[in-house]
Amino acid sequence: MITFVLIAIAAILVTIGLVWLIDKYVPLKVKPVITIVLWVLIAYLGYATFMSVYNPILFKQVKEKRYAKVIEKLVDIRDSELAYNEVNGHFTDSFDSLVNFIETGKFAIIERRDSTIVDEELTKLYRGVEMKKDIRIIDTLGFVSVKDSLFKTSDRYKTMMNVPFAKEGTTFKLEAGKLGEEGEEIAVFEASILKSEVLHDQEKDFIILENQAVSVEEIKGNTIRVGSMNEVKTNGNWPKVYDTKK
């Protein structure tokens, strides 16, 4: 990109020099035609130089706007998965199951309180001397709808699987499973989409560069994701600036 800009600037300067030489040495009859052609060439090179700088700016604006909308969807998926795991003890890799859970699932409203009771075993051990132990009592006070808790009156959860700005019918990839040794397994999930799917109608060269992003202010790699199938985490791979925008 920088090389092109330098070449274009050099070409403009050379062309201006040619205009000057023509104006000084070329016969009057031929001069107007050549001069007009050269000035058109200068205008074209100037425009091309400007766009070579401006197009990356436009691309950055487009990608940030699209990424922000994609991340909003991923946050909804994450919140829904966390609720699903809280109630069912595992995550799901099915959007149908997730939507159905949101519509029908309920959270238990519980109250935790500490109490003291007689420790029968210790009392026997100390030959009738009353020994006590502390316990925590959990009471279920009622239930509340998952949908009301997460989405209130919105029904956006019904379309959270659809990727904004991607080709029609494109959905997020949703995976679920467990990590760790048997008996100590921890549930994990991951929802993701390739950047190229979100930017499918943009210039290919820009997409290639975007897939190689490593800056802390950018989404690294070629994928936008939340959660992970390789480690226990539920955060996304985007920088905090997108959370601020949301």
CSV table of C-alpha atoms in Angstrom, one decimal:
chain,number,residue,atom,x,y,z
A,1,MET,CA,0.0,0.0,0.0
A,2,ILE,CA,2.7,2.5,1.0
A,3,THR,CA,4.7,1.5,-2.1
A,4,PHE,CA,1.8,2.2,-4.3
A,5,VAL,CA,1.3,5.7,-2.7
A,6,LEU,CA,5.0,6.5,-3.3
A,7,ILE,CA,4.8,5.4,-6.9
A,8,ALA,CA,1.7,7.4,-7.5
A,9,ILE,CA,3.2,10.5,-6.0
A,10,ALA,CA,6.3,10.1,-8.1
A,11,ALA,CA,4.2,9.6,-11.2
A,12,ILE,CA,2.3,12.8,-10.4
A,13,LEU,CA,5.5,14.8,-10.0
A,14,VAL,CA,6.9,13.3,-13.3
A,15,THR,CA,3.7,14.2,-15.1
A,16,ILE,CA,3.7,17.7,-13.8
A,17,GLY,CA,7.3,18.0,-15.0
A,18,LEU,CA,6.2,16.7,-18.4
A,19,VAL,CA,3.5,19.3,-18.5
A,20,TRP,CA,6.0,22.0,-17.9
A,21,LEU,CA,8.4,20.7,-20.6
A,22,ILE,CA,5.6,20.4,-23.1
A,23,ASP,CA,4.4,23.9,-22.3
A,24,LYS,CA,8.0,25.2,-23.0
A,25,TYR,CA,9.1,23.1,-26.0
A,26,VAL,CA,6.2,21.5,-27.8
A,27,PRO,CA,4.6,23.3,-30.8
A,28,LEU,CA,1.5,25.3,-30.1
A,29,LYS,CA,-0.8,23.2,-32.3
A,30,VAL,CA,-0.1,19.9,-30.4
A,31,LYS,CA,0.4,21.4,-27.0
A,32,PRO,CA,-3.3,21.7,-25.9
A,33,VAL,CA,-4.2,18.1,-26.6
A,34,ILE,CA,-1.1,16.7,-24.8
A,35,THR,CA,-1.5,19.1,-21.9
A,36,ILE,CA,-5.2,18.0,-21.4
A,37,VAL,CA,-4.3,14.3,-21.5
A,38,LEU,CA,-1.5,14.8,-18.9
A,39,TRP,CA,-3.7,16.9,-16.6
A,40,VAL,CA,-6.4,14.1,-16.8
A,41,LEU,CA,-3.6,11.6,-15.9
A,42,ILE,CA,-2.6,13.8,-12.9
A,43,ALA,CA,-6.2,13.9,-11.7
A,44,TYR,CA,-6.6,10.2,-12.0
A,45,LEU,CA,-3.3,9.5,-10.1
A,46,GLY,CA,-4.3,12.0,-7.5
A,47,TYR,CA,-7.6,10.3,-7.0
A,48,ALA,CA,-6.0,6.8,-6.9
A,49,THR,CA,-3.6,8.0,-4.3
A,50,PHE,CA,-6.3,9.5,-2.2
A,51,MET,CA,-8.4,6.4,-2.3
A,52,SER,CA,-5.5,4.2,-1.4
A,53,VAL,CA,-5.3,6.1,1.9
A,54,TYR,CA,-9.1,6.5,2.3
A,55,ASN,CA,-10.2,3.0,1.5
A,56,PRO,CA,-8.4,1.4,4.6
A,57,ILE,CA,-10.2,4.1,6.7
A,58,LEU,CA,-13.6,3.1,5.3
A,59,PHE,CA,-12.8,-0.6,5.8
A,60,LYS,CA,-11.9,0.0,9.4
A,61,GLN,CA,-15.2,1.9,10.0
A,62,VAL,CA,-17.2,-0.9,8.3
A,63,LYS,CA,-15.5,-3.8,10.2
A,64,GLU,CA,-15.8,-2.1,13.6
A,65,LYS,CA,-19.5,-1.4,13.0
A,66,ARG,CA,-20.1,-5.0,12.0
A,67,TYR,CA,-18.0,-6.6,14.7
A,68,ALA,CA,-19.9,-4.6,17.3
A,69,LYS,CA,-23.2,-6.2,16.1
A,70,VAL,CA,-21.6,-9.6,16.0
A,71,ILE,CA,-20.3,-9.3,19.5
A,72,GLU,CA,-23.8,-8.3,20.8
A,73,LYS,CA,-25.1,-11.6,19.4
A,74,LEU,CA,-22.2,-13.5,21.0
A,75,VAL,CA,-22.8,-11.9,24.4
A,76,ASP,CA,-26.5,-13.0,24.2
A,77,ILE,CA,-25.4,-16.5,23.3
A,78,ARG,CA,-22.9,-16.6,26.2
A,79,ASP,CA,-25.5,-15.3,28.7
A,80,SER,CA,-28.0,-18.0,27.5
A,81,GLU,CA,-25.4,-20.7,27.7
A,82,LEU,CA,-24.4,-19.7,31.3
A,83,ALA,CA,-28.1,-19.8,32.3
A,84,TYR,CA,-28.5,-23.2,30.6
A,85,ASN,CA,-25.5,-24.6,32.4
A,86,GLU,CA,-26.7,-23.2,35.8
A,87,VAL,CA,-30.0,-25.1,35.5
A,88,ASN,CA,-28.9,-28.2,33.6
A,89,GLY,CA,-25.3,-28.7,34.7
A,90,HIS,CA,-23.9,-28.6,31.2
A,91,PHE,CA,-23.8,-26.5,28.1
A,92,THR,CA,-25.5,-27.2,24.8
A,93,ASP,CA,-24.4,-27.2,21.2
A,94,SER,CA,-27.9,-26.8,19.8
A,95,PHE,CA,-29.5,-23.4,19.2
A,96,ASP,CA,-32.9,-25.1,19.2
A,97,SER,CA,-32.4,-26.4,22.7
A,98,LEU,CA,-31.0,-23.0,23.8
A,99,VAL,CA,-34.1,-21.1,22.5
A,100,ASN,CA,-36.5,-23.6,23.9
A,101,PHE,CA,-34.7,-23.4,27.3
A,102,ILE,CA,-35.0,-19.6,27.3
A,103,GLU,CA,-38.8,-19.8,26.6
A,104,THR,CA,-39.6,-22.5,29.1
A,105,GLY,CA,-36.7,-22.6,31.6
A,106,LYS,CA,-36.9,-21.2,35.1
A,107,PHE,CA,-34.3,-20.1,37.7
A,108,ALA,CA,-34.8,-21.2,41.3
A,109,ILE,CA,-34.9,-18.3,43.8
A,110,ILE,CA,-33.1,-19.6,46.8
A,111,GLU,CA,-32.2,-18.3,50.3
A,112,ARG,CA,-29.1,-19.4,52.2
A,113,ARG,CA,-28.9,-19.1,55.9
A,114,ASP,CA,-26.5,-20.5,58.6
A,115,SER,CA,-27.8,-22.6,61.5
A,116,THR,CA,-26.4,-24.8,64.3
A,117,ILE,CA,-27.5,-28.3,65.1
A,118,VAL,CA,-26.5,-31.1,67.4
A,119,ASP,CA,-23.6,-33.2,66.0
A,120,GLU,CA,-24.9,-36.7,66.9
A,121,GLU,CA,-21.6,-38.5,66.2
A,122,LEU,CA,-19.5,-36.2,68.3
A,123,THR,CA,-22.1,-36.2,71.1
A,124,LYS,CA,-21.8,-40.0,71.2
A,125,LEU,CA,-18.0,-39.8,71.1
A,126,TYR,CA,-18.0,-37.5,74.1
A,127,ARG,CA,-20.5,-39.8,76.0
A,128,GLY,CA,-23.5,-37.6,75.9
A,129,VAL,CA,-21.8,-34.2,76.1
A,130,GLU,CA,-23.8,-32.2,73.6
A,131,MET,CA,-21.7,-31.1,70.7
A,132,LYS,CA,-22.9,-28.9,67.9
A,133,LYS,CA,-21.9,-28.1,64.4
A,134,ASP,CA,-22.6,-25.3,61.9
A,135,ILE,CA,-24.6,-26.0,58.8
A,136,ARG,CA,-25.9,-23.9,55.9
A,137,ILE,CA,-29.6,-24.3,55.0
A,138,ILE,CA,-30.8,-23.6,51.5
A,139,ASP,CA,-34.5,-22.8,51.0
A,140,THR,CA,-36.2,-22.5,47.6
A,141,LEU,CA,-38.5,-19.5,47.7
A,142,GLY,CA,-39.8,-19.8,44.2
A,143,PHE,CA,-39.0,-19.6,40.5
A,144,VAL,CA,-38.5,-16.9,37.9
A,145,SER,CA,-38.6,-17.2,34.1
A,146,VAL,CA,-35.2,-17.4,32.3
A,147,LYS,CA,-36.6,-15.2,29.5
A,148,ASP,CA,-37.7,-12.5,31.8
A,149,SER,CA,-34.4,-12.5,33.6
A,150,LEU,CA,-32.2,-12.3,30.5
A,151,PHE,CA,-34.2,-10.7,27.8
A,152,LYS,CA,-37.3,-9.1,29.5
A,153,THR,CA,-39.7,-8.2,26.7
A,154,SER,CA,-37.3,-8.7,23.8
A,155,ASP,CA,-37.4,-11.7,21.5
A,156,ARG,CA,-33.9,-11.2,20.0
A,157,TYR,CA,-32.9,-14.5,21.4
A,158,LYS,CA,-34.9,-16.2,18.6
A,159,THR,CA,-32.4,-14.9,16.1
A,160,MET,CA,-29.2,-14.8,18.1
A,161,MET,CA,-27.8,-17.7,16.0
A,162,ASN,CA,-27.9,-15.5,12.8
A,163,VAL,CA,-24.7,-13.7,11.9
A,164,PRO,CA,-25.2,-10.0,11.2
A,165,PHE,CA,-24.0,-8.8,7.7
A,166,ALA,CA,-23.0,-12.3,6.6
A,167,LYS,CA,-24.6,-14.1,3.7
A,168,GLU,CA,-28.3,-15.0,4.3
A,169,GLY,CA,-28.5,-18.2,6.3
A,170,THR,CA,-25.1,-18.0,8.0
A,171,THR,CA,-25.2,-19.0,11.6
A,172,PHE,CA,-22.6,-19.0,14.4
A,173,LYS,CA,-20.7,-22.3,15.1
A,174,LEU,CA,-21.8,-23.6,18.5
A,175,GLU,CA,-19.9,-26.3,20.3
A,176,ALA,CA,-20.2,-27.8,23.8
A,177,GLY,CA,-18.3,-30.4,25.8
A,178,LYS,CA,-16.2,-31.1,28.9
A,179,LEU,CA,-12.6,-30.7,29.9
A,180,GLY,CA,-10.6,-32.5,32.5
A,181,GLU,CA,-10.2,-35.9,33.9
A,182,GLU,CA,-13.1,-38.2,34.5
A,183,GLY,CA,-14.9,-37.3,37.7
A,184,GLU,CA,-13.4,-33.8,37.6
A,185,GLU,CA,-14.8,-32.7,34.3
A,186,ILE,CA,-15.7,-29.1,33.7
A,187,ALA,CA,-18.3,-28.0,31.2
A,188,VAL,CA,-17.2,-25.7,28.3
A,189,PHE,CA,-18.7,-24.1,25.2
A,190,GLU,CA,-17.6,-22.0,22.3
A,191,ALA,CA,-19.6,-19.9,19.8
A,192,SER,CA,-17.6,-18.5,16.8
A,193,ILE,CA,-17.7,-17.1,13.3
A,194,LEU,CA,-14.9,-16.4,10.8
A,195,LYS,CA,-14.1,-12.7,10.1
A,196,SER,CA,-14.3,-13.5,6.4
A,197,GLU,CA,-18.0,-14.4,6.8
A,198,VAL,CA,-18.8,-11.1,8.4
A,199,LEU,CA,-16.7,-9.1,5.8
A,200,HIS,CA,-17.5,-11.3,2.8
A,201,ASP,CA,-18.4,-8.3,0.5
A,202,GLN,CA,-15.2,-6.3,1.3
A,203,GLU,CA,-11.9,-6.2,-0.6
A,204,LYS,CA,-10.0,-9.5,-0.3
A,205,ASP,CA,-6.7,-7.9,0.4
A,206,PHE,CA,-8.1,-6.0,3.4
A,207,ILE,CA,-9.7,-9.3,4.8
A,208,ILE,CA,-6.3,-11.1,4.5
A,209,LEU,CA,-4.6,-8.3,6.5
A,210,GLU,CA,-7.5,-8.4,9.0
A,211,ASN,CA,-7.0,-12.1,9.6
A,212,GLN,CA,-3.4,-11.5,10.5
A,213,ALA,CA,-4.3,-8.8,13.2
A,214,VAL,CA,-2.2,-9.1,16.4
A,215,SER,CA,-2.6,-5.6,17.9
A,216,VAL,CA,-4.1,-5.5,21.4
A,217,GLU,CA,-6.7,-3.0,20.0
A,218,GLU,CA,-7.8,-5.6,17.4
A,219,ILE,CA,-9.6,-9.0,17.4
A,220,LYS,CA,-6.6,-11.3,17.0
A,221,GLY,CA,-6.7,-14.1,14.4
A,222,ASN,CA,-9.3,-14.9,11.8
A,223,THR,CA,-12.2,-15.7,14.1
A,224,ILE,CA,-14.5,-13.8,16.5
A,225,ARG,CA,-15.4,-16.1,19.4
A,226,VAL,CA,-16.7,-16.4,22.9
A,227,GLY,CA,-15.9,-19.2,25.3
A,228,SER,CA,-13.4,-21.9,24.4
A,229,MET,CA,-13.3,-25.7,23.8
A,230,ASN,CA,-9.6,-25.8,24.8
A,231,GLU,CA,-9.7,-24.0,28.2
A,232,VAL,CA,-12.1,-23.1,30.9
A,233,LYS,CA,-13.3,-19.5,30.1
A,234,THR,CA,-16.4,-17.8,29.1
A,235,ASN,CA,-15.1,-14.4,27.9
A,236,GLY,CA,-14.7,-13.3,24.2
A,237,ASN,CA,-11.5,-12.7,22.2
A,238,TRP,CA,-12.4,-9.1,21.4
A,239,PRO,CA,-10.7,-6.1,23.1
A,240,LYS,CA,-12.5,-4.1,25.8
A,241,VAL,CA,-13.2,-1.3,23.5
A,242,TYR,CA,-16.1,-3.3,22.0
A,243,ASP,CA,-17.6,-3.8,25.5
A,244,THR,CA,-17.4,-0.1,26.0
A,245,LYS,CA,-19.3,0.5,22.7
A,246,LYS,CA,-22.0,-2.0,23.7
